[in-house]
CSV table of C-alpha atoms in Angstrom, one decimal:
chain,number,residue,atom,x,y,z
J,448,MET,CA,34.1,-9.9,9.3
J,449,THR,CA,30.8,-10.5,10.6
J,450,VAL,CA,27.7,-7.9,10.9
J,451,LEU,CA,28.3,-7.9,14.9
J,452,ASP,CA,32.1,-7.2,14.3
J,453,PHE,CA,31.0,-4.2,11.8
J,454,ILE,CA,28.7,-2.7,14.4
J,455,GLY,CA,30.9,-3.3,17.2
J,456,ASP,CA,34.2,-1.9,15.7
J,457,GLU,CA,34.7,1.8,16.7
J,458,ALA,CA,36.6,2.2,13.4
J,459,LEU,CA,33.5,1.0,11.5
J,460,ALA,CA,29.9,1.6,12.9
J,461,GLY,CA,30.5,0.9,16.4
J,462,ARG,CA,30.0,4.3,17.9
J,463,PHE,CA,26.4,4.3,16.7
J,464,PHE,CA,25.3,1.0,18.1
J,465,GLU,CA,26.6,1.0,21.8
J,466,GLY,CA,24.9,0.2,24.8
J,467,ALA,CA,21.3,-1.7,26.0
J,468,THR,CA,19.5,0.2,23.5
J,469,TRP,CA,20.7,-2.0,20.6
J,470,ALA,CA,20.9,-5.1,22.5
J,471,ALA,CA,17.9,-6.7,20.9
J,472,TRP,CA,18.7,-5.8,17.5
J,473,ARG,CA,22.2,-7.6,17.7
J,474,VAL,CA,20.5,-10.7,18.6
J,475,ALA,CA,18.4,-10.0,15.5
J,476,LEU,CA,21.4,-9.3,13.3
J,477,ALA,CA,22.9,-12.6,14.6
J,478,ALA,CA,19.9,-14.5,13.7
J,479,ILE,CA,19.8,-13.0,10.1
J,480,PHE,CA,23.3,-14.0,9.4
J,481,GLY,CA,23.4,-17.3,11.3
J,482,LEU,CA,25.8,-16.2,14.1
J,483,PRO,CA,25.9,-17.8,17.6
J,484,ILE,CA,23.2,-16.6,20.0
J,485,GLY,CA,24.0,-16.7,23.8
J,486,ALA,CA,21.9,-18.7,26.2
J,487,ASP,CA,21.0,-15.3,27.9
J,488,GLU,CA,19.5,-14.3,24.5
J,489,LEU,CA,17.7,-17.3,23.4
J,490,GLU,CA,14.4,-16.2,25.4
J,491,LEU,CA,14.3,-13.0,23.3
J,492,PHE,CA,14.9,-14.7,20.1
J,493,ARG,CA,12.1,-17.2,20.9
J,494,SER,CA,9.6,-14.6,21.7
J,495,CYS,CA,10.4,-12.6,18.9
J,496,THR,CA,10.5,-15.4,16.1
J,497,GLY,CA,8.3,-18.3,17.7
J,498,ARG,CA,11.1,-20.6,16.7
J,499,GLU,CA,13.1,-22.9,19.2
J,500,ARG,CA,16.3,-22.7,17.5
J,501,PRO,CA,18.2,-20.1,16.0
J,502,PRO,CA,19.3,-20.4,12.2
J,503,GLU,CA,22.5,-22.0,11.9
J,504,SER,CA,23.4,-20.4,8.6
J,505,ALA,CA,22.5,-16.9,6.9
J,506,VAL,CA,18.8,-16.7,5.7
J,507,ARG,CA,17.9,-15.5,2.3
J,508,GLU,CA,15.1,-13.7,3.7
J,509,ALA,CA,14.4,-11.6,6.9
J,510,TRP,CA,11.1,-9.9,7.8
J,511,PHE,CA,10.8,-7.6,10.6
J,512,VAL,CA,7.4,-6.7,11.8
J,513,VAL,CA,8.4,-4.0,14.3
J,514,GLY,CA,6.5,-1.1,16.0
J,515,ARG,CA,7.3,2.6,15.1
J,516,ARG,CA,10.4,4.3,16.3
J,517,GLY,CA,12.1,0.9,17.1
J,518,GLY,CA,15.2,1.5,15.1
J,519,LYS,CA,14.2,-0.3,12.0
J,520,SER,CA,15.8,2.5,9.5
J,521,MET,CA,18.9,2.6,11.3
J,522,ILE,CA,19.7,-1.1,11.5
J,523,ALA,CA,18.6,-1.5,7.7
J,524,ALA,CA,21.1,1.2,6.8
J,525,ALA,CA,23.9,-0.8,8.7
J,526,VAL,CA,23.0,-4.0,7.0
J,527,ALA,CA,23.0,-1.9,3.5
J,528,VAL,CA,26.7,-0.7,4.4
J,529,PHE,CA,27.7,-4.0,5.7
J,530,LEU,CA,26.7,-5.9,2.6
J,531,ALA,CA,28.2,-3.2,0.3
J,532,VAL,CA,31.6,-3.6,2.4
J,533,ILE,CA,31.6,-7.4,2.1
J,534,TYR,CA,30.7,-7.7,-1.7
J,535,GLY,CA,32.3,-4.3,-2.9
J,536,VAL,CA,35.3,-3.9,-0.8
J,537,LEU,CA,36.4,-7.0,0.9
J,538,ARG,CA,35.5,-9.3,-2.0
J,539,ARG,CA,36.3,-6.6,-4.7
J,540,GLY,CA,33.5,-7.5,-6.8
J,541,ALA,CA,34.6,-11.2,-6.9
J,542,ASP,CA,30.9,-12.2,-7.6
J,543,PHE,CA,30.3,-9.9,-10.5
J,544,GLY,CA,31.2,-9.9,-14.3
J,545,PRO,CA,33.9,-7.5,-15.9
J,546,GLY,CA,32.6,-3.9,-15.3
J,547,GLU,CA,29.5,-5.0,-13.4
J,548,LEU,CA,28.4,-3.4,-10.4
J,549,GLY,CA,26.3,-4.9,-7.5
J,550,VAL,CA,23.5,-3.1,-5.8
J,551,VAL,CA,21.9,-2.7,-2.4
J,552,MET,CA,18.6,-1.5,-3.3
J,553,VAL,CA,16.5,0.5,-0.8
J,554,LEU,CA,12.8,0.4,-1.7
J,555,ALA,CA,10.1,2.4,-0.3
J,556,SER,CA,6.8,3.9,-1.1
J,557,ASP,CA,8.2,6.9,-2.5
J,558,ARG,CA,11.7,8.1,-3.1
J,559,ARG,CA,11.8,10.5,-0.2
J,560,GLN,CA,10.8,7.9,2.2
J,561,ALA,CA,13.8,5.4,0.8
J,562,LYS,CA,16.1,8.4,1.4
J,563,GLN,CA,15.9,8.2,5.2
J,564,ILE,CA,17.7,4.8,5.1
J,565,LEU,CA,20.2,6.1,2.7
J,566,ARG,CA,20.9,9.2,4.7
J,567,TYR,CA,21.6,6.9,7.7
J,568,ALA,CA,24.1,4.6,5.4
J,569,GLN,CA,25.8,7.9,4.2
J,570,GLY,CA,26.3,9.2,7.7
J,571,LEU,CA,27.7,5.6,8.8
J,572,ILE,CA,30.1,5.9,5.8
J,573,ARG,CA,31.2,9.6,6.4
J,574,ALA,CA,31.7,9.0,10.1
J,575,SER,CA,34.3,6.1,9.5
J,576,PRO,CA,37.6,7.3,7.9
J,577,MET,CA,38.1,3.6,6.7
J,578,LEU,CA,34.8,3.6,5.0
J,579,ALA,CA,35.0,7.2,3.7
J,580,LYS,CA,38.2,6.7,1.5
J,581,GLU,CA,36.3,3.7,-0.3
J,582,ALA,CA,33.2,5.9,-1.0
J,583,ALA,CA,32.9,7.2,-4.3
J,584,ASP,CA,30.2,8.8,-6.4
J,585,PRO,CA,28.0,10.2,-3.8
J,586,THR,CA,24.4,11.5,-5.2
J,587,ALA,CA,21.4,12.3,-3.7
J,588,ASP,CA,20.0,8.9,-4.5
J,589,SER,CA,23.2,6.6,-4.4
J,590,ILE,CA,26.6,6.1,-2.9
J,591,ARG,CA,29.2,3.6,-4.0
J,592,LEU,CA,31.6,1.5,-1.9
J,593,GLY,CA,34.0,-0.3,-4.1
J,594,ARG,CA,32.0,-2.4,-6.6
J,595,VAL,CA,28.7,-2.1,-4.9
J,596,VAL,CA,26.2,0.8,-5.2
J,597,ILE,CA,23.7,1.5,-2.3
J,598,GLU,CA,20.9,3.3,-3.9
J,599,VAL,CA,17.1,4.2,-3.4
J,600,HIS,CA,14.1,3.0,-5.6
J,601,THR,CA,10.4,3.7,-5.8
J,602,ALA,CA,8.5,0.3,-5.0
J,603,SER,CA,7.6,-0.6,-8.4
J,604,PHE,CA,7.8,-4.2,-10.1
J,605,ARG,CA,8.9,-2.4,-13.3
J,606,ALA,CA,12.0,-0.6,-11.6
J,607,VAL,CA,13.7,-3.4,-9.9
J,608,ARG,CA,14.5,-5.6,-12.9
J,609,GLY,CA,17.9,-5.8,-14.5
J,610,TYR,CA,20.1,-5.3,-11.5
J,611,THR,CA,22.6,-7.6,-9.9
J,612,LEU,CA,21.5,-7.5,-6.3
J,613,VAL,CA,23.7,-8.4,-3.1
J,614,GLY,CA,20.7,-7.1,-1.0
J,615,ALA,CA,17.3,-5.4,-1.1
J,616,ILE,CA,15.6,-3.5,1.6
J,617,CYS,CA,11.9,-3.5,1.7
J,618,ASP,CA,11.0,-0.2,3.6
J,619,GLU,CA,7.4,-0.1,5.2
J,620,SER,CA,6.4,-2.8,2.8
J,621,ALA,CA,2.9,-3.1,4.3
J,622,PHE,CA,2.1,0.2,3.0
J,623,TRP,CA,3.3,0.1,-0.6
J,624,ARG,CA,0.8,1.1,-3.2
J,625,ASP,CA,0.8,1.2,-7.0
J,626,GLU,CA,-2.6,2.3,-9.0
J,627,SER,CA,-1.4,0.0,-11.7
J,628,SER,CA,-1.6,-3.3,-9.6
J,629,ALA,CA,-3.7,-4.5,-7.0
J,630,ASN,CA,-0.8,-6.5,-5.5
J,631,PRO,CA,2.4,-4.2,-5.8
J,632,ASP,CA,4.2,-6.0,-3.0
J,633,GLU,CA,3.9,-9.3,-4.0
J,634,GLU,CA,4.9,-8.5,-7.6
J,635,ILE,CA,8.0,-6.6,-6.5
J,636,ILE,CA,9.3,-9.3,-4.3
J,637,ALA,CA,8.9,-11.7,-7.3
J,638,ALA,CA,10.8,-9.4,-9.4
J,639,LEU,CA,13.7,-9.1,-7.2
J,640,GLY,CA,14.2,-12.7,-6.8
J,641,PRO,CA,16.2,-13.3,-10.1
J,642,GLY,CA,18.4,-10.3,-9.3
J,643,MET,CA,19.9,-12.2,-6.5
J,644,ALA,CA,19.8,-15.4,-8.0
J,645,THR,CA,23.5,-15.4,-9.0
J,646,ILE,CA,24.8,-13.8,-5.7
J,647,PRO,CA,25.6,-16.3,-2.8
J,648,GLY,CA,24.4,-14.9,0.5
J,649,ALA,CA,22.2,-12.1,-1.1
J,650,LEU,CA,19.7,-11.0,1.3
J,651,LEU,CA,16.1,-9.6,1.1
J,652,LEU,CA,15.4,-7.6,4.2
J,653,GLY,CA,11.8,-6.4,4.9
J,654,ILE,CA,11.1,-4.0,7.6
J,655,SER,CA,7.7,-2.6,8.4
J,656,SER,CA,5.3,-1.8,11.2
J,657,PRO,CA,2.0,-3.9,10.4
J,658,TYR,CA,-1.1,-3.0,8.7
J,659,TRP,CA,-4.1,-5.1,7.7
J,660,ARG,CA,-3.9,-8.9,7.2
J,661,ARG,CA,-3.3,-8.8,3.6
J,662,GLY,CA,-0.2,-8.5,1.5
J,663,VAL,CA,3.3,-9.8,1.6
J,664,LEU,CA,4.3,-8.9,5.0
J,665,TRP,CA,1.2,-10.8,6.4
J,666,THR,CA,1.8,-13.6,4.2
J,667,LYS,CA,5.4,-14.1,5.2
J,668,TYR,CA,4.3,-13.8,8.8
J,669,ARG,CA,1.6,-16.5,8.3
J,670,ALA,CA,3.9,-18.8,6.2
J,671,HIS,CA,7.2,-18.4,8.5
J,672,TYR,CA,6.6,-17.1,11.9
J,673,GLY,CA,7.3,-19.9,14.5
J,674,ARG,CA,8.7,-22.3,11.7
J,675,GLU,CA,12.1,-23.6,10.8
J,676,SER,CA,13.1,-22.2,7.5
J,677,ASP,CA,15.5,-20.2,5.5
J,678,VAL,CA,12.8,-17.1,5.8
J,679,LEU,CA,13.1,-15.5,9.3
J,680,VAL,CA,10.1,-13.5,10.4
J,681,TRP,CA,10.7,-11.4,13.8
J,682,LYS,CA,7.9,-9.5,15.3
J,683,ALA,CA,8.3,-7.3,18.3
J,684,PRO,CA,6.8,-4.3,19.9
J,685,THR,CA,8.5,-0.8,19.7
J,686,ARG,CA,9.9,-0.9,23.2
J,687,VAL,CA,11.5,-4.5,22.9
J,688,MET,CA,13.6,-3.2,20.3
J,689,ASN,CA,14.1,0.2,21.5
J,690,PRO,CA,13.5,0.7,25.2
J,691,ALA,CA,14.4,4.4,24.8
J,692,VAL,CA,11.0,5.1,23.8
J,693,PRO,CA,9.0,6.3,26.8
J,694,GLN,CA,6.1,3.9,28.0
J,695,GLU,CA,3.8,6.9,28.1
J,696,ILE,CA,3.9,7.7,24.6
J,697,VAL,CA,2.5,4.2,24.0
J,698,ASP,CA,0.1,4.4,26.6
J,699,LYS,CA,-1.3,7.7,25.2
J,700,ALA,CA,-1.5,6.5,21.8
J,701,LEU,CA,-3.6,3.5,23.2
J,702,GLU,CA,-5.8,5.6,24.7
J,703,GLU,CA,-6.5,7.7,21.8
J,704,ASP,CA,-7.0,5.0,19.2
J,705,GLU,CA,-6.3,1.6,20.6
J,706,PRO,CA,-6.4,-0.4,17.3
J,707,ARG,CA,-4.0,1.9,15.6
J,708,ALA,CA,-1.9,2.0,18.4
J,709,ARG,CA,-1.6,-1.6,18.7
J,710,ALA,CA,-0.2,-1.8,15.1
J,711,GLU,CA,2.1,1.1,15.4
J,712,TYR,CA,3.6,0.5,18.7
J,713,LEU,CA,2.8,-3.1,19.7
J,714,ALA,CA,3.3,-4.5,16.3
J,715,GLU,CA,0.0,-6.3,15.9
J,716,PHE,CA,-1.8,-6.6,12.4
J,717,ARG,CA,-5.1,-5.0,12.4
J,718,THR,CA,-8.4,-7.0,12.9
J,719,ASP,CA,-10.6,-3.9,12.3
J,720,ILE,CA,-9.6,-3.7,8.7
J,721,GLU,CA,-10.3,-6.1,5.9
J,722,GLY,CA,-10.6,-5.9,2.3
J,723,PHE,CA,-13.7,-4.7,0.7
J,724,LEU,CA,-14.3,-6.1,-2.6
J,725,SER,CA,-12.3,-9.3,-3.7
J,726,ARG,CA,-10.3,-9.2,-7.0
J,727,ASP,CA,-12.1,-12.1,-8.4
J,728,VAL,CA,-15.4,-10.3,-7.8
J,729,VAL,CA,-14.2,-7.1,-9.6
J,730,GLU,CA,-12.5,-8.9,-12.4
J,731,ALA,CA,-15.7,-11.0,-13.1
J,732,CYS,CA,-17.5,-7.5,-13.6
J,733,VAL,CA,-15.0,-6.2,-16.2
J,734,ILE,CA,-15.6,-6.5,-19.9
J,735,GLU,CA,-12.4,-7.5,-21.4
J,736,GLY,CA,-11.2,-4.9,-24.0
J,737,ARG,CA,-14.0,-2.5,-23.5
J,738,ARG,CA,-12.8,1.2,-22.8
J,739,GLU,CA,-16.0,3.1,-23.4
J,740,LEU,CA,-19.5,2.9,-25.0
J,741,PRO,CA,-20.8,5.6,-27.2
J,742,ALA,CA,-24.2,7.2,-26.3
J,743,LEU,CA,-27.3,5.3,-27.6
J,744,ASP,CA,-30.6,7.0,-28.6
J,745,GLY,CA,-33.4,6.4,-26.3
J,746,GLU,CA,-31.1,5.3,-23.4
J,747,ARG,CA,-31.2,7.2,-20.2
J,748,TYR,CA,-27.9,8.0,-18.5
J,749,PHE,CA,-26.8,8.8,-15.0
J,750,ALA,CA,-23.5,10.7,-13.9
J,751,PHE,CA,-21.6,11.1,-10.9
J,752,CYS,CA,-18.3,13.1,-10.5
J,753,ASP,CA,-15.6,13.5,-7.8
J,754,PRO,CA,-14.6,16.9,-8.0
J,755,SER,CA,-11.1,18.3,-7.1
J,756,GLY,CA,-9.5,21.8,-6.8
J,757,GLY,CA,-6.6,20.7,-9.1
J,758,ALA,CA,-3.7,20.5,-6.7
J,759,ASN,CA,-3.4,17.1,-5.5
J,760,ASP,CA,-6.4,14.8,-6.1
J,761,SER,CA,-8.0,13.9,-9.6
J,762,PHE,CA,-11.2,15.1,-11.0
J,763,THR,CA,-13.1,12.2,-12.0
J,764,LEU,CA,-16.4,11.6,-14.1
J,765,ALA,CA,-18.4,8.5,-14.6
J,766,ILE,CA,-21.4,7.9,-16.8
J,767,GLY,CA,-23.7,4.8,-16.8
J,768,HIS,CA,-27.0,3.4,-17.4
J,769,GLU,CA,-29.2,0.4,-16.5
J,770,GLU,CA,-29.6,-2.5,-18.8
J,771,LYS,CA,-31.6,-5.5,-18.1
J,772,ARG,CA,-31.2,-5.0,-14.3
J,773,ARG,CA,-27.5,-4.5,-14.7
J,774,VAL,CA,-25.5,-1.2,-14.1
J,775,VAL,CA,-23.3,-0.7,-17.5
J,776,ILE,CA,-20.5,2.0,-16.7
J,777,ASP,CA,-20.2,3.6,-20.1
J,778,LEU,CA,-17.5,6.0,-19.6
J,779,VAL,CA,-14.8,6.8,-17.0
J,780,ARG,CA,-12.7,10.0,-17.3
J,781,GLU,CA,-9.9,11.2,-15.2
J,782,ARG,CA,-8.0,14.4,-15.0
J,783,ARG,CA,-4.8,14.2,-12.8
J,784,ALA,CA,-3.5,17.1,-10.8
J,785,PRO,CA,-2.3,19.9,-11.7
J,786,PHE,CA,-5.1,21.0,-13.7
J,787,SER,CA,-7.6,24.2,-14.0
J,788,PRO,CA,-10.8,23.1,-12.4
J,789,ASP,CA,-12.7,25.4,-14.7
J,790,ASP,CA,-11.2,23.7,-17.9
J,791,VAL,CA,-12.2,20.4,-16.5
J,792,VAL,CA,-15.8,21.3,-15.9
J,793,SER,CA,-16.1,22.6,-19.4
J,794,GLU,CA,-14.7,19.4,-20.8
J,795,PHE,CA,-16.8,17.1,-18.5
J,796,THR,CA,-20.1,19.1,-19.6
J,797,ASP,CA,-19.4,18.4,-23.1
J,798,LEU,CA,-19.3,14.7,-22.3
J,799,LEU,CA,-22.4,15.0,-20.2
J,800,ARG,CA,-24.3,16.6,-23.2
J,801,MET,CA,-23.1,13.9,-25.5
J,802,TYR,CA,-25.0,11.5,-23.2
J,803,ARG,CA,-28.1,13.9,-22.8
J,804,VAL,CA,-27.3,14.2,-19.2
J,805,SER,CA,-28.6,17.5,-17.6
J,806,ALA,CA,-27.6,16.9,-14.1
J,807,VAL,CA,-24.7,15.3,-12.5
J,808,GLN,CA,-24.2,14.2,-8.9
J,809,GLY,CA,-21.1,14.6,-6.9
J,810,ASP,CA,-19.8,14.8,-3.4
J,811,ARG,CA,-20.1,17.8,-1.4
J,812,TYR,CA,-16.5,19.1,-1.9
J,813,ALA,CA,-17.0,22.7,-2.7
J,814,ALA,CA,-20.6,22.2,-3.4
J,815,ALA,CA,-21.4,25.7,-4.1
J,816,TRP,CA,-18.4,26.2,-6.4
J,817,CYS,CA,-19.5,23.1,-8.4
J,818,SER,CA,-23.2,24.0,-8.5
J,819,GLU,CA,-22.1,27.7,-9.9
J,820,ARG,CA,-19.6,26.3,-12.4
J,821,PHE,CA,-21.4,23.3,-13.8
J,822,SER,CA,-24.6,25.6,-14.2
J,823,VAL,CA,-22.6,28.2,-16.4
J,824,HIS,CA,-22.6,25.2,-18.8
J,825,GLY,CA,-26.1,24.5,-18.5
J,826,ILE,CA,-25.7,21.5,-16.3
J,827,ARG,CA,-27.1,21.2,-12.7
J,828,TYR,CA,-24.9,19.8,-10.1
J,829,LYS,CA,-26.5,18.0,-7.3
J,830,PRO,CA,-24.7,17.2,-4.0
J,831,ALA,CA,-24.9,13.7,-3.2
J,832,GLU,CA,-27.1,12.6,-0.1
J,833,ARG,CA,-24.8,10.1,1.0
J,834,VAL,CA,-21.2,10.2,1.9
J,835,LYS,CA,-18.6,8.3,-0.1
J,836,SER,CA,-18.4,5.3,2.2
J,837,ASP,CA,-22.2,4.7,2.0
J,838,LEU,CA,-21.9,4.8,-1.7
J,839,TYR,CA,-19.4,1.9,-1.7
J,840,LEU,CA,-21.6,-0.2,0.6
J,841,ALA,CA,-24.5,0.5,-1.6
J,842,ALA,CA,-22.6,-0.8,-4.6
J,843,LEU,CA,-21.4,-3.8,-2.9
J,844,ALA,CA,-24.5,-6.0,-3.3
J,845,ALA,CA,-24.5,-5.2,-7.1
J,846,PHE,CA,-20.9,-6.1,-7.4
J,847,ASN,CA,-21.5,-9.6,-5.8
J,848,GLY,CA,-24.6,-10.2,-7.6
J,849,GLY,CA,-22.6,-9.8,-10.8
J,850,ARG,CA,-24.9,-6.9,-11.8
J,851,VAL,CA,-22.2,-4.5,-12.9
J,852,GLU,CA,-20.4,-4.0,-16.1
J,853,LEU,CA,-17.2,-2.2,-15.9
J,854,PRO,CA,-14.7,-0.9,-18.6
J,855,ASP,CA,-11.4,-2.6,-19.0
J,856,ASP,CA,-9.5,0.0,-17.0
J,857,ARG,CA,-6.5,-0.9,-14.7
J,858,LYS,CA,-6.6,1.9,-12.3
J,859,LEU,CA,-10.4,1.5,-11.8
J,860,ILE,CA,-9.9,-2.2,-11.0
J,861,THR,CA,-6.9,-1.8,-8.7
J,862,GLN,CA,-8.9,1.1,-6.7
J,863,PHE,CA,-11.9,-0.9,-6.4
J,864,CYS,CA,-9.5,-4.0,-5.3
J,865,SER,CA,-7.6,-1.9,-2.8
J,866,LEU,CA,-10.6,-0.3,-0.7
J,867,GLU,CA,-10.5,-1.1,2.9
J,868,ARG,CA,-13.7,-1.8,5.0
J,869,ARG,CA,-13.2,-0.9,8.8
J,870,THR,CA,-15.3,-1.7,11.7
J,871,SER,CA,-15.7,1.0,14.4
J,872,ARG,CA,-16.1,0.1,18.2
J,873,GLY,CA,-19.9,0.9,17.6
J,874,GLY,CA,-19.9,-1.8,14.9
J,875,ARG,CA,-20.6,0.5,12.2
J,876,ASP,CA,-18.8,-0.1,8.8
J,877,SER,CA,-17.0,2.4,6.7
J,878,VAL,CA,-15.0,2.2,3.6
J,879,ASP,CA,-12.2,4.2,2.2
J,880,HIS,CA,-8.8,4.0,0.4
J,881,PRO,CA,-5.7,2.8,2.0
J,882,PRO,CA,-3.1,5.4,3.5
J,883,ASN,CA,-1.2,7.0,0.7
J,884,ALA,CA,-3.7,5.8,-1.9
J,885,HIS,CA,-6.5,7.2,-4.0
J,886,ASP,CA,-9.9,6.2,-4.9
J,887,ASP,CA,-11.2,9.1,-7.2
J,888,VAL,CA,-11.9,6.8,-10.1
J,889,ALA,CA,-13.6,4.2,-8.1
J,890,ASN,CA,-15.7,6.8,-6.2
J,891,ALA,CA,-17.4,8.1,-9.3
J,892,VAL,CA,-18.2,4.8,-10.6
J,893,ALA,CA,-19.5,3.8,-7.3
J,894,GLY,CA,-21.8,6.8,-7.2
J,895,VAL,CA,-23.3,5.7,-10.6
J,896,ILE,CA,-23.8,2.2,-9.4
J,897,ALA,CA,-25.5,3.2,-6.0
J,898,GLU,CA,-27.8,5.8,-7.7
J,899,LEU,CA,-29.0,3.4,-10.3
J,900,THR,CA,-29.5,0.3,-7.9
J,901,ARG,CA,-31.6,2.9,-5.9
J,902,ALA,CA,-33.6,4.2,-9.0
J,903,ARG,CA,-35.1,0.7,-9.1
J,904,GLY,CA,-36.1,1.0,-5.4
J,905,PHE,CA,-33.0,-0.9,-4.3
J,906,THR,CA,-31.9,1.4,-1.3
J,907,ILE,CA,-28.5,1.8,0.3
J,908,GLU,CA,-30.1,0.0,3.4
J,909,ASP,CA,-31.1,-3.0,1.3
J,910,ALA,CA,-27.5,-3.4,-0.1
J,911,ILE,CA,-26.1,-3.2,3.3
J,912,ARG,CA,-28.7,-5.5,4.6
J,913,ALA,CA,-28.1,-8.0,1.6
J,914,ASN,CA,-24.3,-8.0,2.2
J,915,GLU,CA,-24.7,-8.5,6.0
J,916,ARG,CA,-27.0,-11.5,5.3
J,917,GLY,CA,-24.5,-12.7,2.5
J,918,LEU,CA,-27.2,-12.4,-0.1
J,919,ASN,CA,-27.2,-11.2,-3.6
J,920,PRO,CA,-29.6,-8.5,-4.5
J,921,ASP,CA,-32.0,-10.9,-6.4
J,922,GLU,CA,-32.3,-13.1,-3.3
J,923,ILE,CA,-34.0,-10.2,-1.3
J,924,GLY,CA,-36.0,-8.6,-4.0
J,925,TRP,CA,-35.2,-5.8,-6.2
J,926,LYS,CA,-38.3,-3.3,-5.5
J,927,GLU,CA,-39.8,-1.9,-8.9
J,928,VAL,CA,-39.8,1.7,-9.5
J,929,THR,CA,-43.4,3.2,-8.5
């Protein structure tokens, strides 16, 4: 049985994949599994892969860069069930050891997102009497067909080890985030490989709308699109893969925000977003093994905090000082939600007093509340003059000049490495964290760096100018304090 037999058989999944809506996906599936592609389908194959000839046998990896609402999740579910039927039912676990189960792993940024594919898979199984009688042990996170389990996992390189994999489906991999790693998608893909090594024909399937020009999806696209290899990259706009999506929806999205819409519906990697700080630059500023420094007599310290209401985001504090024209971050603290804001203010003011800090700066989040609560403990709260993006831009020149000392804090490093720099239509740069990510710790540290460089007379405007010219701070002159 081929995958096209599977989605074409009324007794299996055929009722869900009828008609012209799924025509492009049938060609895509044929390419993945090395099935013949008709002469009338070759033009579609060539336009979506950049390759002249379809694969003659099944590929080991397939990456689909397809716009939103293009049908990716439903096809991924069909592939998951097909692999489970082949290895778990028809082959009856012939590829596994005694008592061993194979796994089709569905990975996404969080389990709730991954469950969408699982729900589709469960729906396909329940709708087929032939498959339903083979199903066993259904839970909220998995379902078993014979000796293969389809189950959902959070995208984490730690969680994917130790499985025998007949397939792995990487859902929306362009948006995977992990605060303990700057390159989570690369590490996850590397960790999946050994689990597939002993299973002939095991498939790694990545499906995602594109984002910025970084990460595994972009790397695979650059390395394999338009090239003959056993890694297939298929790139297509939403309406090519799902013509049922109205053109007016795409047109409206393009009018409202063209860069975003071109990524989400036209499957184009964004050119208005780039990485802000390279990992090499950030790592060069880290003092290995240093967690925090004690307060020293005679030293003048500065503090910056990123407050939170306690329900979702973290409440963070950073304290630093200037030493030989370097910004030294002495202490970084984070309290993750949920928490009582009053309790955190009390805890942080104790730390501020240890470093003889009588005033703390912070963003303008609930500035009146912050001023009142910190004042209760004898600390003055000063709302920052600049927005978060400008603080990052001000800190950039100090990073590039190697004039920052950071503690050895993996989350802090990852948050700085993950920051995105966007250029608006008007040419103005802004910096922020990626979607579904956080920068609370980095924000507090950037506030300290920006303020201490400005304390020497090196302003945010100077930092931006230095960065635009590709200069280090010393090359344009640090102004002395008057």
